[in-house]
Amino acid sequence: PTRIPRDGAEGRRDRDCGVIGGRCEEGVGDGYAEMKRLPTTGKIILVVVLFFAGVALGWYARVVMQGRSSGVQASKEARILEWIVERNPDATIRDFLGFPAELFRLSAEAEIDYRLILAIADKESQMRPRAVGANGEIGLMQLLPSTAVVIAKRLEDQSYEPPIRSRSGQYASLGSLADPAVNVRYGIEYLKWQIERFGATPTAVRAFNRHPDKATEWRPADRYAEDVALKYFTLAQRLR
């Protein structure tokens, strides 16, 4: 018998939704019918609104993720400053303002774990920016002025100011090496240089402390690399 189309909601559903897999798909037909009834201008406006809603949602998600990332970064920087004060109670805001962020940037560029840099700096100077060693080493990473001159040329740093000695032989000025950011930049570059030569090994760490030509000498009493490694593992647990 000939099927007579029904009126009302059920009849409209039969006509509009069509049959999918032998059955009427709930909800699809009604929505499709509503779309068909929209004028062309209305459809364009709807598409534009949906597009910009998606863009806004994506932007909001990125802002949220960046906020969380910034929060994690700020937390790490705060913990580094807290640790520095523990190691050097005389540390000042002036000395270390912006230092953690610079440490992160420089170590990332050199592809060296920033905690290894801190471990070496702690071993060398206990995080004292104006520390002077017995042989004239200066700053956080205890760099010799002669080494710093070579690194300044390697980095093409025209702003580097060398230390100045007085007539007595003492330093009248520590120059750029008294700046923690400069000192750590030069120290990271010097360590990277040794890693390029000896690989990521304890020998590279020893080369940082000794003259590189003496890095492979057998010195049973020298536990410099071992001390740095122990400090590194401690920091790796604390500064995650």
PDB file of C-alpha atoms in Angstrom:
ATOM      1  CA  PRO A   1       0.000   0.000   0.000  1.00  0.00           C
ATOM      2  CA  THR A   2       1.033   3.561  -0.676  1.00  0.00           C
ATOM      3  CA  ARG A   3       2.528   5.234   2.433  1.00  0.00           C
ATOM      4  CA  ILE A   4       0.846   8.497   3.323  1.00  0.00           C
ATOM      5  CA  PRO A   5       3.287  11.043   4.811  1.00  0.00           C
ATOM      6  CA  ARG A   6       2.309  12.017   8.323  1.00  0.00           C
ATOM      7  CA  ASP A   7       2.053  15.528   9.637  1.00  0.00           C
ATOM      8  CA  GLY A   8       3.305  16.714  12.993  1.00  0.00           C
ATOM      9  CA  ALA A   9       6.712  16.227  14.637  1.00  0.00           C
ATOM     10  CA  GLU A  10       6.923  12.517  13.804  1.00  0.00           C
ATOM     11  CA  GLY A  11       6.044  13.108  10.152  1.00  0.00           C
ATOM     12  CA  ARG A  12       8.641  15.842   9.824  1.00  0.00           C
ATOM     13  CA  ARG A  13      11.235  13.558  11.372  1.00  0.00           C
ATOM     14  CA  ASP A  14      10.472  10.838   8.810  1.00  0.00           C
ATOM     15  CA  ARG A  15      10.809  13.224   5.920  1.00  0.00           C
ATOM     16  CA  ASP A  16      13.785  15.272   7.084  1.00  0.00           C
ATOM     17  CA  CYS A  17      16.209  12.940   8.778  1.00  0.00           C
ATOM     18  CA  GLY A  18      16.291  10.226   6.175  1.00  0.00           C
ATOM     19  CA  VAL A  19      17.180   6.631   6.927  1.00  0.00           C
ATOM     20  CA  ILE A  20      20.746   5.714   7.948  1.00  0.00           C
ATOM     21  CA  GLY A  21      21.544   2.046   8.119  1.00  0.00           C
ATOM     22  CA  GLY A  22      17.879   1.193   7.921  1.00  0.00           C
ATOM     23  CA  ARG A  23      16.837   3.402  10.854  1.00  0.00           C
ATOM     24  CA  CYS A  24      16.173   7.041  11.533  1.00  0.00           C
ATOM     25  CA  GLU A  25      19.106   8.744  13.323  1.00  0.00           C
ATOM     26  CA  GLU A  26      17.781  10.625  16.356  1.00  0.00           C
ATOM     27  CA  GLY A  27      18.593  14.318  16.467  1.00  0.00           C
ATOM     28  CA  VAL A  28      20.341  14.432  13.087  1.00  0.00           C
ATOM     29  CA  GLY A  29      17.319  15.157  11.028  1.00  0.00           C
ATOM     30  CA  ASP A  30      15.992  17.913  13.235  1.00  0.00           C
ATOM     31  CA  GLY A  31      19.334  19.736  13.235  1.00  0.00           C
ATOM     32  CA  TYR A  32      19.763  19.300   9.519  1.00  0.00           C
ATOM     33  CA  ALA A  33      16.261  20.565   8.924  1.00  0.00           C
ATOM     34  CA  GLU A  34      16.949  23.630  11.042  1.00  0.00           C
ATOM     35  CA  MET A  35      20.099  24.314   9.006  1.00  0.00           C
ATOM     36  CA  LYS A  36      18.132  23.977   5.767  1.00  0.00           C
ATOM     37  CA  ARG A  37      15.587  26.479   6.983  1.00  0.00           C
ATOM     38  CA  LEU A  38      18.306  29.079   7.780  1.00  0.00           C
ATOM     39  CA  PRO A  39      18.810  31.783   5.138  1.00  0.00           C
ATOM     40  CA  THR A  40      22.221  31.798   3.413  1.00  0.00           C
ATOM     41  CA  THR A  41      23.298  34.888   5.385  1.00  0.00           C
ATOM     42  CA  GLY A  42      22.354  33.167   8.626  1.00  0.00           C
ATOM     43  CA  LYS A  43      24.434  30.113   7.720  1.00  0.00           C
ATOM     44  CA  ILE A  44      27.472  32.284   6.996  1.00  0.00           C
ATOM     45  CA  ILE A  45      27.075  34.128  10.299  1.00  0.00           C
ATOM     46  CA  LEU A  46      26.787  30.822  12.155  1.00  0.00           C
ATOM     47  CA  VAL A  47      29.954  29.472  10.537  1.00  0.00           C
ATOM     48  CA  VAL A  48      31.847  32.681  11.338  1.00  0.00           C
ATOM     49  CA  VAL A  49      30.648  32.625  14.961  1.00  0.00           C
ATOM     50  CA  LEU A  50      31.698  28.994  15.368  1.00  0.00           C
ATOM     51  CA  PHE A  51      35.080  29.722  13.797  1.00  0.00           C
ATOM     52  CA  PHE A  52      35.858  32.620  16.106  1.00  0.00           C
ATOM     53  CA  ALA A  53      34.583  30.658  19.093  1.00  0.00           C
ATOM     54  CA  GLY A  54      37.118  27.951  18.245  1.00  0.00           C
ATOM     55  CA  VAL A  55      39.896  30.519  17.839  1.00  0.00           C
ATOM     56  CA  ALA A  56      38.993  32.119  21.176  1.00  0.00           C
ATOM     57  CA  LEU A  57      38.970  28.747  22.898  1.00  0.00           C
ATOM     58  CA  GLY A  58      42.383  27.878  21.443  1.00  0.00           C
ATOM     59  CA  TRP A  59      43.779  31.256  22.537  1.00  0.00           C
ATOM     60  CA  TYR A  60      42.401  30.783  26.039  1.00  0.00           C
ATOM     61  CA  ALA A  61      43.952  27.305  26.261  1.00  0.00           C
ATOM     62  CA  ARG A  62      47.340  28.701  25.229  1.00  0.00           C
ATOM     63  CA  VAL A  63      47.091  31.517  27.781  1.00  0.00           C
ATOM     64  CA  VAL A  64      46.252  28.997  30.516  1.00  0.00           C
ATOM     65  CA  MET A  65      49.174  26.748  29.541  1.00  0.00           C
ATOM     66  CA  GLN A  66      51.561  29.699  29.358  1.00  0.00           C
ATOM     67  CA  GLY A  67      50.372  30.844  32.769  1.00  0.00           C
ATOM     68  CA  ARG A  68      51.006  27.421  34.211  1.00  0.00           C
ATOM     69  CA  SER A  69      54.421  27.277  32.538  1.00  0.00           C
ATOM     70  CA  SER A  70      55.290  30.731  33.886  1.00  0.00           C
ATOM     71  CA  GLY A  71      54.168  29.623  37.339  1.00  0.00           C
ATOM     72  CA  VAL A  72      56.417  26.549  37.208  1.00  0.00           C
ATOM     73  CA  GLN A  73      59.333  28.671  35.980  1.00  0.00           C
ATOM     74  CA  ALA A  74      58.812  31.229  38.750  1.00  0.00           C
ATOM     75  CA  SER A  75      58.691  28.441  41.316  1.00  0.00           C
ATOM     76  CA  LYS A  76      61.993  27.014  40.059  1.00  0.00           C
ATOM     77  CA  GLU A  77      63.629  30.446  40.116  1.00  0.00           C
ATOM     78  CA  ALA A  78      62.438  31.035  43.677  1.00  0.00           C
ATOM     79  CA  ARG A  79      63.849  27.694  44.817  1.00  0.00           C
ATOM     80  CA  ILE A  80      67.199  28.466  43.217  1.00  0.00           C
ATOM     81  CA  LEU A  81      67.378  31.807  45.015  1.00  0.00           C
ATOM     82  CA  GLU A  82      66.423  30.105  48.273  1.00  0.00           C
ATOM     83  CA  TRP A  83      69.236  27.590  47.804  1.00  0.00           C
ATOM     84  CA  ILE A  84      71.737  30.352  46.946  1.00  0.00           C
ATOM     85  CA  VAL A  85      70.914  32.156  50.190  1.00  0.00           C
ATOM     86  CA  GLU A  86      71.439  28.915  52.104  1.00  0.00           C
ATOM     87  CA  ARG A  87      74.866  28.486  50.555  1.00  0.00           C
ATOM     88  CA  ASN A  88      75.767  32.169  50.806  1.00  0.00           C
ATOM     89  CA  PRO A  89      73.848  34.043  53.543  1.00  0.00           C
ATOM     90  CA  ASP A  90      75.488  37.286  52.394  1.00  0.00           C
ATOM     91  CA  ALA A  91      73.933  37.043  48.928  1.00  0.00           C
ATOM     92  CA  THR A  92      72.102  40.213  47.908  1.00  0.00           C
ATOM     93  CA  ILE A  93      69.147  40.920  45.642  1.00  0.00           C
ATOM     94  CA  ARG A  94      71.362  43.236  43.625  1.00  0.00           C
ATOM     95  CA  ASP A  95      73.823  40.442  42.892  1.00  0.00           C
ATOM     96  CA  PHE A  96      71.309  37.774  41.917  1.00  0.00           C
ATOM     97  CA  LEU A  97      68.354  39.696  40.493  1.00  0.00           C
ATOM     98  CA  GLY A  98      67.420  37.879  37.287  1.00  0.00           C
ATOM     99  CA  PHE A  99      70.208  35.332  37.769  1.00  0.00           C
ATOM    100  CA  PRO A 100      68.041  32.166  37.694  1.00  0.00           C
ATOM    101  CA  ALA A 101      66.359  33.171  34.425  1.00  0.00           C
ATOM    102  CA  GLU A 102      69.747  33.894  32.860  1.00  0.00           C
ATOM    103  CA  LEU A 103      71.075  30.574  34.154  1.00  0.00           C
ATOM    104  CA  PHE A 104      68.150  28.722  32.538  1.00  0.00           C
ATOM    105  CA  ARG A 105      68.672  30.505  29.228  1.00  0.00           C
ATOM    106  CA  LEU A 106      72.434  30.029  29.034  1.00  0.00           C
ATOM    107  CA  SER A 107      72.415  26.392  30.139  1.00  0.00           C
ATOM    108  CA  ALA A 108      69.638  25.569  27.661  1.00  0.00           C
ATOM    109  CA  GLU A 109      71.623  27.169  24.829  1.00  0.00           C
ATOM    110  CA  ALA A 110      74.714  25.171  25.821  1.00  0.00           C
ATOM    111  CA  GLU A 111      72.641  22.002  26.366  1.00  0.00           C
ATOM    112  CA  ILE A 112      74.079  21.566  29.854  1.00  0.00           C
ATOM    113  CA  ASP A 113      71.922  20.840  32.903  1.00  0.00           C
ATOM    114  CA  TYR A 114      71.693  24.049  34.928  1.00  0.00           C
ATOM    115  CA  ARG A 115      72.050  22.006  38.128  1.00  0.00           C
ATOM    116  CA  LEU A 116      75.500  20.865  37.030  1.00  0.00           C
ATOM    117  CA  ILE A 117      76.455  24.524  36.607  1.00  0.00           C
ATOM    118  CA  LEU A 118      75.213  25.270  40.119  1.00  0.00           C
ATOM    119  CA  ALA A 119      77.093  22.253  41.488  1.00  0.00           C
ATOM    120  CA  ILE A 120      80.369  23.515  39.994  1.00  0.00           C
ATOM    121  CA  ALA A 121      79.743  27.083  41.174  1.00  0.00           C
ATOM    122  CA  ASP A 122      79.036  25.827  44.679  1.00  0.00           C
ATOM    123  CA  LYS A 123      82.194  23.725  44.682  1.00  0.00           C
ATOM    124  CA  GLU A 124      84.257  26.637  43.403  1.00  0.00           C
ATOM    125  CA  SER A 125      82.962  29.583  45.420  1.00  0.00           C
ATOM    126  CA  GLN A 126      80.006  28.538  47.588  1.00  0.00           C
ATOM    127  CA  MET A 127      77.979  30.959  45.443  1.00  0.00           C
ATOM    128  CA  ARG A 128      80.021  34.025  46.426  1.00  0.00           C
ATOM    129  CA  PRO A 129      80.170  36.455  43.459  1.00  0.00           C
ATOM    130  CA  ARG A 130      83.288  38.270  44.609  1.00  0.00           C
ATOM    131  CA  ALA A 131      85.267  35.286  45.837  1.00  0.00           C
ATOM    132  CA  VAL A 132      88.972  35.407  44.939  1.00  0.00           C
ATOM    133  CA  GLY A 133      91.036  32.230  44.834  1.00  0.00           C
ATOM    134  CA  ALA A 134      94.635  31.671  45.863  1.00  0.00           C
ATOM    135  CA  ASN A 135      95.785  31.821  42.250  1.00  0.00           C
ATOM    136  CA  GLY A 136      93.691  34.841  41.336  1.00  0.00           C
ATOM    137  CA  GLU A 137      90.516  33.049  40.255  1.00  0.00           C
ATOM    138  CA  ILE A 138      87.439  35.267  40.410  1.00  0.00           C
ATOM    139  CA  GLY A 139      83.741  34.941  41.024  1.00  0.00           C
ATOM    140  CA  LEU A 140      81.111  32.224  41.168  1.00  0.00           C
ATOM    141  CA  MET A 141      82.947  29.810  38.906  1.00  0.00           C
ATOM    142  CA  GLN A 142      86.446  30.946  39.880  1.00  0.00           C
ATOM    143  CA  LEU A 143      87.713  31.888  36.458  1.00  0.00           C
ATOM    144  CA  LEU A 144      91.272  33.053  35.885  1.00  0.00           C
ATOM    145  CA  PRO A 145      91.543  36.421  34.133  1.00  0.00           C
ATOM    146  CA  SER A 146      93.687  34.809  31.421  1.00  0.00           C
ATOM    147  CA  THR A 147      90.957  32.218  30.775  1.00  0.00           C
ATOM    148  CA  ALA A 148      88.287  34.912  30.742  1.00  0.00           C
ATOM    149  CA  VAL A 149      90.163  36.853  28.040  1.00  0.00           C
ATOM    150  CA  VAL A 150      90.189  33.771  25.812  1.00  0.00           C
ATOM    151  CA  ILE A 151      86.476  33.155  26.405  1.00  0.00           C
ATOM    152  CA  ALA A 152      85.642  36.817  25.714  1.00  0.00           C
ATOM    153  CA  LYS A 153      87.297  36.440  22.308  1.00  0.00           C
ATOM    154  CA  ARG A 154      85.511  33.145  21.717  1.00  0.00           C
ATOM    155  CA  LEU A 155      82.167  34.804  22.525  1.00  0.00           C
ATOM    156  CA  GLU A 156      83.123  38.015  20.711  1.00  0.00           C
ATOM    157  CA  ASP A 157      82.120  39.919  23.826  1.00  0.00           C
ATOM    158  CA  GLN A 158      83.205  43.515  23.324  1.00  0.00           C
ATOM    159  CA  SER A 159      81.727  44.604  26.655  1.00  0.00           C
ATOM    160  CA  TYR A 160      84.012  42.436  28.806  1.00  0.00           C
ATOM    161  CA  GLU A 161      86.004  44.427  31.386  1.00  0.00           C
ATOM    162  CA  PRO A 162      89.086  42.624  32.722  1.00  0.00           C
ATOM    163  CA  PRO A 163      90.013  42.829  36.408  1.00  0.00           C
ATOM    164  CA  ILE A 164      92.608  45.379  37.448  1.00  0.00           C
ATOM    165  CA  ARG A 165      95.421  44.699  39.891  1.00  0.00           C
ATOM    166  CA  SER A 166      96.896  47.320  42.184  1.00  0.00           C
ATOM    167  CA  ARG A 167     100.615  47.790  42.793  1.00  0.00           C
ATOM    168  CA  SER A 168     100.380  45.465  45.751  1.00  0.00           C
ATOM    169  CA  GLY A 169      99.225  42.659  43.479  1.00  0.00           C
ATOM    170  CA  GLN A 170      95.714  42.603  44.916  1.00  0.00           C
ATOM    171  CA  TYR A 171      92.719  43.262  42.751  1.00  0.00           C
ATOM    172  CA  ALA A 172      91.649  46.906  42.685  1.00  0.00           C
ATOM    173  CA  SER A 173      88.688  45.884  40.546  1.00  0.00           C
ATOM    174  CA  LEU A 174      87.244  42.475  39.700  1.00  0.00           C
ATOM    175  CA  GLY A 175      85.835  43.763  36.432  1.00  0.00           C
ATOM    176  CA  SER A 176      83.044  41.895  34.673  1.00  0.00           C
ATOM    177  CA  LEU A 177      83.841  38.630  36.457  1.00  0.00           C
ATOM    178  CA  ALA A 178      82.258  39.954  39.662  1.00  0.00           C
ATOM    179  CA  ASP A 179      78.885  39.976  37.902  1.00  0.00           C
ATOM    180  CA  PRO A 180      77.229  36.576  38.523  1.00  0.00           C
ATOM    181  CA  ALA A 181      75.491  36.634  35.125  1.00  0.00           C
ATOM    182  CA  VAL A 182      78.738  37.320  33.258  1.00  0.00           C
ATOM    183  CA  ASN A 183      80.721  34.873  35.359  1.00  0.00           C
ATOM    184  CA  VAL A 184      78.255  32.052  34.844  1.00  0.00           C
ATOM    185  CA  ARG A 185      78.037  32.812  31.122  1.00  0.00           C
ATOM    186  CA  TYR A 186      81.807  32.540  30.783  1.00  0.00           C
ATOM    187  CA  GLY A 187      81.882  29.493  33.048  1.00  0.00           C
ATOM    188  CA  ILE A 188      79.246  27.698  30.991  1.00  0.00           C
ATOM    189  CA  GLU A 189      81.134  28.493  27.793  1.00  0.00           C
ATOM    190  CA  TYR A 190      84.366  27.165  29.295  1.00  0.00           C
ATOM    191  CA  LEU A 191      82.689  23.963  30.504  1.00  0.00           C
ATOM    192  CA  LYS A 192      81.053  23.497  27.101  1.00  0.00           C
ATOM    193  CA  TRP A 193      84.489  23.859  25.544  1.00  0.00           C
ATOM    194  CA  GLN A 194      85.830  21.045  27.745  1.00  0.00           C
ATOM    195  CA  ILE A 195      82.821  18.820  26.992  1.00  0.00           C
ATOM    196  CA  GLU A 196      83.454  19.304  23.289  1.00  0.00           C
ATOM    197  CA  ARG A 197      87.018  18.113  23.867  1.00  0.00           C
ATOM    198  CA  PHE A 198      86.538  15.313  26.404  1.00  0.00           C
ATOM    199  CA  GLY A 199      82.853  14.445  26.044  1.00  0.00           C
ATOM    200  CA  ALA A 200      80.262  14.506  28.818  1.00  0.00           C
ATOM    201  CA  THR A 201      82.597  12.772  31.254  1.00  0.00           C
ATOM    202  CA  PRO A 202      84.227  13.414  34.653  1.00  0.00           C
ATOM    203  CA  THR A 203      87.370  14.312  32.697  1.00  0.00           C
ATOM    204  CA  ALA A 204      85.597  17.366  31.273  1.00  0.00           C
ATOM    205  CA  VAL A 205      84.694  18.451  34.806  1.00  0.00           C
ATOM    206  CA  ARG A 206      88.301  17.971  35.924  1.00  0.00           C
ATOM    207  CA  ALA A 207      89.471  19.962  32.905  1.00  0.00           C
ATOM    208  CA  PHE A 208      87.310  22.838  34.090  1.00  0.00           C
ATOM    209  CA  ASN A 209      89.153  22.825  37.412  1.00  0.00           C
ATOM    210  CA  ARG A 210      92.647  21.982  36.212  1.00  0.00           C
ATOM    211  CA  HIS A 211      94.456  23.039  33.085  1.00  0.00           C
ATOM    212  CA  PRO A 212      92.835  21.005  30.274  1.00  0.00           C
ATOM    213  CA  ASP A 213      96.202  19.476  29.356  1.00  0.00           C
ATOM    214  CA  LYS A 214      96.339  17.988  32.866  1.00  0.00           C
ATOM    215  CA  ALA A 215      92.758  16.706  32.961  1.00  0.00           C
ATOM    216  CA  THR A 216      93.730  13.084  32.314  1.00  0.00           C
ATOM    217  CA  GLU A 217      96.528  12.953  34.879  1.00  0.00           C
ATOM    218  CA  TRP A 218      96.060  10.305  37.573  1.00  0.00           C
ATOM    219  CA  ARG A 219      95.591  12.076  40.900  1.00  0.00           C
ATOM    220  CA  PRO A 220      94.063   9.709  43.480  1.00  0.00           C
ATOM    221  CA  ALA A 221      93.602  12.475  46.053  1.00  0.00           C
ATOM    222  CA  ASP A 222      91.741  14.734  43.645  1.00  0.00           C
ATOM    223  CA  ARG A 223      88.013  14.215  44.218  1.00  0.00           C
ATOM    224  CA  TYR A 224      86.842  17.357  42.445  1.00  0.00           C
ATOM    225  CA  ALA A 225      84.690  15.550  39.873  1.00  0.00           C
ATOM    226  CA  GLU A 226      83.251  13.232  42.515  1.00  0.00           C
ATOM    227  CA  ASP A 227      82.318  16.144  44.777  1.00  0.00           C
ATOM    228  CA  VAL A 228      80.628  17.949  41.881  1.00  0.00           C
ATOM    229  CA  ALA A 229      78.738  14.779  40.931  1.00  0.00           C
ATOM    230  CA  LEU A 230      77.462  14.320  44.486  1.00  0.00           C
ATOM    231  CA  LYS A 231      76.331  17.947  44.656  1.00  0.00           C
ATOM    232  CA  TYR A 232      74.660  17.582  41.258  1.00  0.00           C
ATOM    233  CA  PHE A 233      72.617  14.569  42.347  1.00  0.00           C
ATOM    234  CA  THR A 234      71.552  16.439  45.484  1.00  0.00           C
ATOM    235  CA  LEU A 235      70.415  19.411  43.436  1.00  0.00           C
ATOM    236  CA  ALA A 236      68.684  17.167  40.905  1.00  0.00           C
ATOM    237  CA  GLN A 237      66.448  15.917  43.714  1.00  0.00           C
ATOM    238  CA  ARG A 238      65.828  19.338  45.202  1.00  0.00           C
ATOM    239  CA  LEU A 239      65.449  21.463  42.060  1.00  0.00           C
ATOM    240  CA  ARG A 240      63.090  19.395  39.960  1.00  0.00           C
TER     241      ARG A 240
END
